[in-house]
Coordinates of C-alpha atoms and ligand atoms in Angstrom, one line a residue:
M26 CA 7.4 20.8 12.4
T27 CA 5.9 21.0 15.8
T28 CA 2.3 21.5 15.1
L29 CA 1.4 18.7 12.8
D30 CA -1.9 17.0 13.7
I31 CA -1.4 13.4 14.8
S32 CA -3.8 12.2 12.1
A33 CA -1.6 14.0 9.5
V34 CA 1.2 11.5 9.8
Q35 CA -0.5 8.1 10.1
A36 CA 0.7 5.9 7.3
P37 CA -1.1 2.9 5.9
Q38 CA 0.2 -0.3 7.4
N39 CA 1.1 -1.5 3.9
V40 CA 3.1 1.6 3.1
W41 CA 6.3 -0.4 2.5
A42 CA 4.5 -2.6 0.0
M43 CA 3.2 0.5 -1.7
A44 CA 6.7 1.9 -2.0
Q45 CA 7.9 -1.3 -3.5
E46 CA 5.0 -1.4 -5.9
Q47 CA 5.8 2.1 -7.1
L48 CA 9.3 0.9 -7.8
D49 CA 8.0 -2.2 -9.6
D50 CA 5.8 -0.1 -11.9
V51 CA 8.6 2.2 -12.9
A52 CA 11.0 -0.8 -13.3
R53 CA 8.6 -2.2 -16.0
L54 CA 8.4 1.2 -17.7
I55 CA 12.1 1.8 -18.0
G56 CA 13.0 -1.8 -18.5
L57 CA 15.1 -2.0 -15.4
N58 CA 17.7 -4.8 -15.1
E59 CA 16.2 -7.5 -13.0
S60 CA 19.2 -7.9 -10.6
I61 CA 19.3 -4.1 -10.0
H62 CA 15.6 -4.1 -9.5
G63 CA 15.9 -6.7 -6.8
F64 CA 18.8 -4.8 -5.2
L65 CA 16.8 -1.5 -5.1
R66 CA 13.7 -3.2 -3.7
E67 CA 15.3 -3.8 -0.3
P68 CA 17.0 -1.4 2.2
K69 CA 20.8 -1.7 2.5
R70 CA 20.8 -1.6 6.3
I71 CA 18.3 -1.5 9.2
L72 CA 19.3 -0.7 12.8
E73 CA 16.8 -1.2 15.5
V74 CA 17.7 0.3 18.9
S75 CA 16.3 0.3 22.4
V76 CA 16.6 3.7 24.0
P77 CA 16.5 4.0 27.8
V78 CA 15.5 7.5 28.9
R79 CA 15.5 9.0 32.4
M80 CA 12.1 10.6 32.8
D81 CA 11.4 13.6 35.1
N82 CA 9.9 11.4 37.8
G83 CA 13.2 9.5 38.1
V84 CA 12.2 6.2 36.4
F85 CA 13.8 4.9 33.2
R86 CA 11.6 4.3 30.3
M87 CA 12.5 2.2 27.2
F88 CA 11.7 3.6 23.7
K89 CA 12.2 1.8 20.4
G90 CA 13.9 3.6 17.6
Y91 CA 15.1 2.8 14.0
R92 CA 17.5 4.1 11.4
V93 CA 17.2 2.7 7.9
Q94 CA 19.6 3.3 5.1
H95 CA 17.9 2.3 1.9
N96 CA 20.7 3.0 -0.7
I97 CA 24.1 4.6 -0.7
S98 CA 25.1 4.1 -4.3
R99 CA 25.2 7.8 -5.1
G100 CA 26.5 9.0 -1.7
P101 CA 25.8 9.0 2.0
S102 CA 22.3 8.3 3.0
K103 CA 20.2 11.4 3.9
G104 CA 16.8 11.6 5.6
G105 CA 14.9 12.9 8.6
I106 CA 14.2 11.6 12.0
R107 CA 10.5 11.3 13.1
F108 CA 9.4 11.3 16.7
H109 CA 5.8 10.0 16.6
P110 CA 3.7 7.4 18.4
D111 CA 2.7 5.7 15.1
V112 CA 6.3 5.2 13.8
T113 CA 6.8 1.6 12.5
L114 CA 9.7 -0.1 10.8
E115 CA 7.7 -0.5 7.7
E116 CA 7.0 3.2 7.5
V117 CA 10.6 4.1 8.1
K118 CA 11.7 1.7 5.3
A119 CA 9.3 3.3 2.9
L120 CA 10.3 6.9 3.8
A121 CA 14.0 5.9 3.4
M122 CA 13.3 4.5 -0.1
W123 CA 11.4 7.7 -1.1
M124 CA 14.4 9.7 0.1
T125 CA 16.6 7.8 -2.3
W126 CA 14.4 8.8 -5.2
K127 CA 14.0 12.4 -4.1
C128 CA 17.8 13.0 -3.7
A129 CA 18.4 11.3 -7.1
L130 CA 15.7 13.4 -8.8
V131 CA 17.2 16.7 -7.8
N132 CA 20.6 15.2 -8.5
I133 CA 22.3 15.7 -5.1
P134 CA 25.0 13.2 -4.2
F135 CA 23.0 11.4 -1.5
G136 CA 21.3 8.1 -1.0
G137 CA 18.2 7.7 1.1
G138 CA 17.7 7.1 4.8
K139 CA 15.2 7.7 7.5
G140 CA 14.9 7.4 11.2
G141 CA 12.2 7.3 13.8
V142 CA 11.5 6.8 17.5
I143 CA 8.1 5.6 18.8
C144 CA 7.2 8.2 21.3
D145 CA 4.7 11.0 21.9
P146 CA 6.8 14.2 22.1
K147 CA 3.7 16.3 22.9
S148 CA 3.5 14.5 26.3
M149 CA 7.2 14.8 27.1
S150 CA 9.1 17.6 28.8
E151 CA 12.0 19.4 27.2
M152 CA 14.4 17.6 29.4
E153 CA 12.9 14.2 28.6
L154 CA 13.1 15.0 24.9
E155 CA 16.7 16.0 25.2
N156 CA 17.6 12.8 27.1
L157 CA 15.8 10.8 24.4
T158 CA 17.5 12.6 21.5
R159 CA 21.0 12.3 23.0
R160 CA 20.6 8.6 23.8
F161 CA 19.0 7.8 20.4
T162 CA 21.9 9.6 18.7
T163 CA 24.4 7.6 20.7
E164 CA 22.7 4.3 19.8
I165 CA 22.7 5.2 16.0
S166 CA 26.1 6.9 16.1
I167 CA 27.7 3.7 14.8
I168 CA 26.1 4.2 11.4
I169 CA 25.7 8.0 11.1
G170 CA 28.3 10.7 10.3
P171 CA 29.0 13.4 7.7
E172 CA 30.4 10.9 5.3
K173 CA 28.0 8.0 6.1
D174 CA 24.4 9.1 6.9
I175 CA 23.1 12.6 7.7
P176 CA 19.8 12.9 9.6
A177 CA 17.6 16.0 9.4
P178 CA 14.2 17.1 11.0
D179 CA 11.0 15.4 10.1
V180 CA 7.6 15.3 11.8
Y181 CA 7.9 16.6 15.4
T182 CA 11.7 17.1 15.3
T183 CA 12.9 20.6 15.4
P184 CA 16.2 22.6 14.9
Q185 CA 16.7 22.4 18.7
I186 CA 16.6 18.6 18.4
M187 CA 19.1 18.8 15.5
A188 CA 21.4 20.9 17.8
W189 CA 21.3 18.1 20.4
I190 CA 22.2 15.5 17.8
M191 CA 25.1 17.6 16.6
D192 CA 26.3 18.2 20.1
T193 CA 26.1 14.6 21.2
F194 CA 27.9 13.3 18.2
S195 CA 30.6 16.0 18.5
M196 CA 31.1 15.3 22.2
Q197 CA 31.7 11.6 21.4
H198 CA 34.5 12.6 19.0
G199 CA 35.9 15.5 21.0
Y200 CA 35.4 18.2 18.4
S201 CA 32.6 20.0 16.6
I202 CA 31.1 18.0 13.7
P203 CA 28.3 20.2 12.3
G204 CA 28.0 18.1 9.0
V205 CA 26.5 15.1 10.9
V206 CA 23.0 16.6 10.7
T207 CA 21.1 19.3 8.8
G208 CA 18.3 21.6 9.7
K209 CA 20.4 23.0 12.5
P210 CA 20.0 26.5 13.9
I211 CA 22.1 29.1 12.0
A212 CA 24.3 29.8 15.1
I213 CA 25.8 26.2 14.9
G214 CA 26.2 25.7 11.2
G215 CA 22.6 25.8 9.8
S216 CA 22.0 27.3 6.4
L217 CA 20.3 30.5 5.5
G218 CA 17.1 29.8 3.5
R219 CA 16.5 26.3 5.0
D220 CA 13.3 27.4 6.8
K221 CA 11.6 28.4 3.6
A222 CA 13.3 26.0 1.3
T223 CA 10.5 23.5 0.9
A224 CA 8.0 26.2 0.0
R225 CA 10.5 28.1 -2.2
G226 CA 11.3 24.9 -4.2
C227 CA 7.5 24.3 -4.5
L228 CA 7.1 27.8 -5.9
Y229 CA 9.9 27.3 -8.5
V230 CA 8.3 24.1 -9.9
V231 CA 4.8 25.7 -9.9
D232 CA 6.2 28.6 -12.0
E233 CA 7.7 26.0 -14.5
A234 CA 4.4 24.1 -14.6
L235 CA 2.4 27.2 -15.5
K236 CA 4.9 28.3 -18.1
S237 CA 4.8 24.9 -19.7
L238 CA 1.0 25.0 -19.8
G239 CA 1.0 28.5 -21.2
L240 CA -0.7 29.9 -18.2
P241 CA 0.2 33.4 -16.8
I242 CA 1.7 33.5 -13.3
E243 CA 0.5 37.0 -12.5
G244 CA -3.0 36.6 -11.0
A245 CA -3.0 32.8 -11.1
T246 CA -5.1 31.7 -8.2
V247 CA -3.9 29.3 -5.4
A248 CA -5.6 27.3 -2.7
I249 CA -3.3 25.9 0.1
Q250 CA -4.2 23.2 2.6
G251 CA -2.1 23.4 5.7
F252 CA -0.6 26.6 7.2
G253 CA 2.5 25.3 8.9
N254 CA 6.1 25.4 7.7
A255 CA 5.4 24.4 4.1
G256 CA 1.9 26.0 3.6
L257 CA 2.5 29.3 5.4
H258 CA 5.7 30.0 3.5
A259 CA 4.2 28.9 0.3
A260 CA 1.4 31.4 0.8
E261 CA 3.9 34.1 1.6
L262 CA 6.3 33.4 -1.3
M263 CA 3.7 32.8 -3.9
S264 CA 1.8 36.0 -3.0
A265 CA 5.0 38.0 -3.2
R266 CA 5.6 36.4 -6.7
G267 CA 2.2 37.7 -8.0
Y268 CA -0.1 34.7 -7.4
R269 CA -3.4 35.4 -5.8
I270 CA -4.0 33.3 -2.7
V271 CA -7.7 32.6 -2.7
A272 CA -8.0 29.9 0.1
V273 CA -5.9 28.6 3.0
S274 CA -6.7 26.2 5.8
D275 CA -5.3 24.5 8.9
S276 CA -6.5 21.6 11.1
R277 CA -9.4 23.7 12.3
G278 CA -10.8 24.8 8.9
G279 CA -10.2 27.3 6.2
V280 CA -10.9 30.7 4.8
V281 CA -11.7 31.7 1.2
N282 CA -11.9 34.9 -0.8
S283 CA -12.0 34.7 -4.6
R284 CA -10.7 38.3 -4.8
G285 CA -7.6 37.2 -2.9
L286 CA -6.7 36.9 0.8
D287 CA -4.5 39.4 2.6
V288 CA -1.8 36.9 3.3
N289 CA 0.0 39.1 5.9
G290 CA -3.3 39.6 7.6
V291 CA -3.9 35.8 7.7
M292 CA -0.4 35.2 9.1
A293 CA -1.0 37.8 11.8
H294 CA -4.3 36.3 12.7
K295 CA -2.8 32.8 12.9
A296 CA 0.1 34.1 15.1
E297 CA -2.5 35.7 17.4
T298 CA -5.2 33.0 17.6
G299 CA -3.3 29.9 16.6
S300 CA -5.5 29.3 13.5
V301 CA -6.5 30.8 10.2
V302 CA -10.2 30.2 11.2
G303 CA -12.0 33.4 12.1
F304 CA -10.0 35.7 9.8
T305 CA -12.5 38.3 8.7
G306 CA -11.1 39.0 5.3
G307 CA -12.9 36.0 3.8
D308 CA -15.6 33.4 4.2
Q309 CA -15.2 30.2 6.3
I310 CA -14.8 26.9 4.4
S311 CA -14.1 23.3 5.5
N312 CA -10.9 21.5 4.5
R313 CA -13.0 19.3 2.1
E314 CA -14.3 22.4 0.3
L315 CA -10.8 23.9 0.1
L316 CA -9.6 21.1 -2.0
E317 CA -12.5 21.7 -4.5
T318 CA -12.1 25.5 -4.6
E319 CA -12.0 27.2 -8.0
C320 CA -8.3 27.9 -8.5
T321 CA -5.3 27.5 -10.9
V322 CA -3.0 25.8 -8.4
L323 CA -3.9 23.5 -5.4
V324 CA -1.1 23.0 -2.9
P325 CA -1.8 20.2 -0.4
A326 CA 0.7 21.1 2.4
A327 CA -0.7 19.1 5.4
L328 CA -1.9 15.5 5.2
E329 CA -1.4 12.2 3.5
K330 CA -4.2 10.7 1.4
V331 CA -6.5 13.8 1.1
I332 CA -7.0 13.6 -2.7
T333 CA -9.0 10.4 -3.3
E334 CA -11.0 8.6 -5.9
E335 CA -14.1 10.2 -4.4
N336 CA -13.0 13.9 -4.6
A337 CA -10.6 13.8 -7.6
P338 CA -13.5 14.2 -10.1
R339 CA -14.5 17.5 -8.5
I340 CA -11.1 19.1 -8.2
K341 CA -11.0 22.3 -10.3
A342 CA -7.2 23.2 -10.2
K343 CA -5.1 22.9 -13.3
V344 CA -2.0 22.1 -11.3
I345 CA -1.6 20.2 -8.0
A346 CA 1.7 20.8 -6.2
E347 CA 2.4 18.2 -3.5
A348 CA 4.2 20.1 -0.8
A349 CA 3.0 17.4 1.6
N350 CA 4.3 13.8 1.4
G351 CA 1.8 11.4 -0.1
P352 CA -1.4 13.6 -0.4
T353 CA -2.7 11.8 -3.5
M354 CA -4.0 8.3 -3.6
P355 CA -2.9 6.1 -6.6
Q356 CA -6.6 5.8 -7.8
A357 CA -6.9 9.6 -7.7
D358 CA -3.7 10.0 -9.7
R359 CA -5.3 8.1 -12.6
I360 CA -8.5 10.3 -12.5
L361 CA -6.5 13.5 -12.4
F362 CA -4.3 12.4 -15.3
D363 CA -7.3 11.5 -17.4
R364 CA -8.8 14.9 -16.6
G365 CA -5.6 16.7 -17.8
I366 CA -4.6 18.0 -14.3
M367 CA -0.9 18.2 -13.8
V368 CA 0.2 16.7 -10.5
L369 CA 3.7 17.8 -9.4
P370 CA 4.6 14.8 -7.2
D371 CA 6.0 15.1 -3.6
I372 CA 9.5 13.8 -4.6
L373 CA 9.7 16.9 -6.9
A374 CA 7.4 19.5 -5.3
N375 CA 8.8 19.3 -1.8
A376 CA 12.4 18.4 -2.7
G377 CA 13.5 22.0 -1.9
G378 CA 13.9 21.1 1.7
V379 CA 16.5 18.3 1.2
T380 CA 18.2 20.4 -1.5
V381 CA 19.0 23.2 0.9
S382 CA 19.9 20.5 3.5
Y383 CA 22.5 19.4 1.0
F384 CA 23.7 23.0 0.7
E385 CA 24.0 23.1 4.5
W386 CA 26.1 20.0 4.5
V387 CA 28.4 21.4 1.8
Q388 CA 28.8 24.7 3.7
D389 CA 29.6 22.8 7.0
L390 CA 32.2 20.7 5.3
Q391 CA 33.8 23.7 3.6
E392 CA 33.4 25.9 6.7
N393 CA 32.3 28.6 4.2
F394 CA 28.8 30.0 4.4
W395 CA 26.9 31.4 1.4
E396 CA 24.6 34.4 1.1
E397 CA 20.9 33.7 1.0
D398 CA 20.6 35.0 -2.6
E399 CA 23.2 32.5 -3.7
I400 CA 21.4 29.6 -2.0
N401 CA 18.1 30.5 -3.6
E402 CA 19.6 30.8 -7.0
R403 CA 21.3 27.4 -6.7
L404 CA 18.0 25.9 -5.4
Q405 CA 16.1 27.4 -8.4
R406 CA 18.5 25.8 -10.9
K407 CA 18.1 22.4 -9.3
M408 CA 14.3 22.6 -9.1
V409 CA 13.9 23.8 -12.6
R410 CA 16.2 21.1 -14.0
A411 CA 14.4 18.4 -12.1
F412 CA 11.0 19.6 -13.3
R413 CA 12.1 19.6 -17.0
E414 CA 13.8 16.2 -16.7
A415 CA 10.6 14.7 -15.2
Q416 CA 8.4 16.4 -17.8
E417 CA 10.6 15.1 -20.6
Q418 CA 10.2 11.5 -19.4
A419 CA 6.4 12.0 -18.9
N420 CA 6.0 13.4 -22.4
R421 CA 8.2 10.7 -23.9
H422 CA 6.3 7.8 -22.4
G423 CA 2.8 9.4 -22.2
I424 CA 2.7 9.1 -18.4
D425 CA 2.0 11.4 -15.5
M426 CA 4.6 13.6 -13.8
R427 CA 4.9 11.3 -10.8
Q428 CA 6.0 8.4 -13.0
G429 CA 8.2 10.7 -15.1
A430 CA 9.9 11.8 -11.9
Y431 CA 10.3 8.2 -10.7
A432 CA 11.8 7.2 -14.1
V433 CA 14.5 9.9 -13.8
A434 CA 15.3 9.1 -10.2
V435 CA 15.3 5.3 -10.5
S436 CA 17.4 5.4 -13.7
R437 CA 20.0 7.5 -11.9
V438 CA 20.3 5.2 -8.9
A439 CA 20.4 2.2 -11.2
E440 CA 23.2 3.6 -13.3
A441 CA 25.3 4.3 -10.2
T442 CA 24.6 0.8 -8.8
K443 CA 25.6 -0.8 -12.1
L444 CA 28.8 1.3 -12.5
R445 CA 30.0 0.5 -9.0
G446 CA 29.3 -3.2 -9.5
L447 CA 28.9 -5.8 -6.8
Y448 CA 31.4 -6.1 -3.9
P449 CA 33.2 -8.5 -3.4
Ligands
NAD503 P1 3.7 21.7 10.1 O1 3.5 20.9 11.3 O2 4.6 22.9 10.2 O3 2.3 22.2 9.5 C1 1.2 21.3 9.2 C2 0.0 22.1 8.9 O4 -1.1 21.2 8.6 C3 -0.5 22.9 10.1 O5 -1.0 24.2 9.7 C4 -1.7 22.1 10.6 O6 -2.7 22.9 11.2 C5 -2.2 21.6 9.3 N1 -3.1 20.4 9.5 C6 -3.0 19.4 10.4 N2 -4.1 18.6 10.3 C7 -4.9 19.1 9.3 C8 -6.1 18.8 8.7 N3 -6.8 17.7 9.2 N4 -6.6 19.5 7.7 C9 -5.9 20.6 7.2 N5 -4.7 21.0 7.8 C10 -4.2 20.3 8.8 O7 4.3 20.7 9.1 P2 5.1 21.0 7.7 O8 6.5 20.9 8.0 O9 4.5 22.2 7.0 O10 4.7 19.6 6.9 C11 3.5 19.5 6.1 C12 3.7 18.5 5.1 O11 4.8 18.8 4.3 C13 4.1 17.1 5.6 O12 3.5 16.1 4.7 C14 5.6 17.0 5.5 O13 6.0 15.7 5.4 C15 5.8 17.8 4.2 N6 7.1 18.2 4.0 C16 7.6 19.2 4.8 C17 8.9 19.7 4.7 C18 9.5 20.8 5.5 O14 10.7 21.1 5.2 N7 8.8 21.3 6.4 C19 9.8 19.0 3.7 C20 9.2 18.0 2.9 C21 7.9 17.6 3.1

């Protein structure tokens, strides 16, 4: 995730309040026990660290970092580490809570965690980034570990950074501990299929959504905003599956062709020029126009808060699959629901990434690595089941898929919390 536009990751200041409100809404819906509701409203543990880093010019600079563990009732906490100038404790708390729900929805034995360091990795050298990563890992090493809390990549953190985390933690213990972090390069215990897992999981739930709506997959049209890890692989996998990709975009703009874009051609153009803009097999469009393109499936795979009260009435897709985190504003959700548009929420549509991270952790602990086909089959089973369970809740309560997914996830965490009881 090295190319994300800075504007793509800015969260609203009240993002933690928003996360708590989402929980409050679903708590009312499922009649959540008041004590458990109060328990789930707060993170279990917050660690704030100061990270001194030797810069290339010889001076030490202090950075601030966080690791938050929201809940560990169902297993060790799991969640990425973000390196970004706009990281705040409030944002890390919200992201950690969302990880709890995402892991519970796809039913993997993890709680939720998240980490972040306030820094601008784009302005740092490779050596400075390595120094920062190794010292941050040391500072949070008192609470992470394969059986406690397992970080992963997030915005502006890469497989190379995961390799430094793994090495630092291993050096401190005197032997290799690959299970401390996921999203690693294959050569040191990474999993096959992890690079495309988010997009593949998204494909599987879109397939299910179309089937449930009685729409054919072959020839269904797709518009994708964002052409990075999630968006590019979604275009590639969906095109191979028989979908017709009619529009794609990146931070510089988009390209549209109602007869279908040549996805390999767009990928080659992006690799050569750094953007999808200028690809000659279609007409140029803006990112705003892309969202309103005539299509069966819209895949926001870039930014937060792009589907708003203002543009929701003009969206023509029948299904929206949130590969990005938080692309739809709450007011837009209501409009889309009233218009009969099915929104596959982020905790479902992009859960393929954490699911294959779980597979990576299992393979590391067993020291037994699976074939890619096996990984994809297991991923498909998890994604399809999560879709059906969320839809069952949505249908039962007459609510949208986001609330349906939350109902499944929060109920699971609540059940584990209740069964374990309160210590001491
Ligand atoms: P990335 O950095 O690989 O790609 C981001 C893409 O968005 C790039 O093509 C960039 O050009 C585009 N973009 C940036 N600003 C834009 C703008 N203003 N308008 C349109 N496009 C713009 O990032 P990614 O890993 O693909 O992540 C994208 C989203 O998916 C994020 O919300 C991320 O949290 C979410 N996500 C990713 C994963 C994963 O495994 N990669 C997992 C879960 C969620």
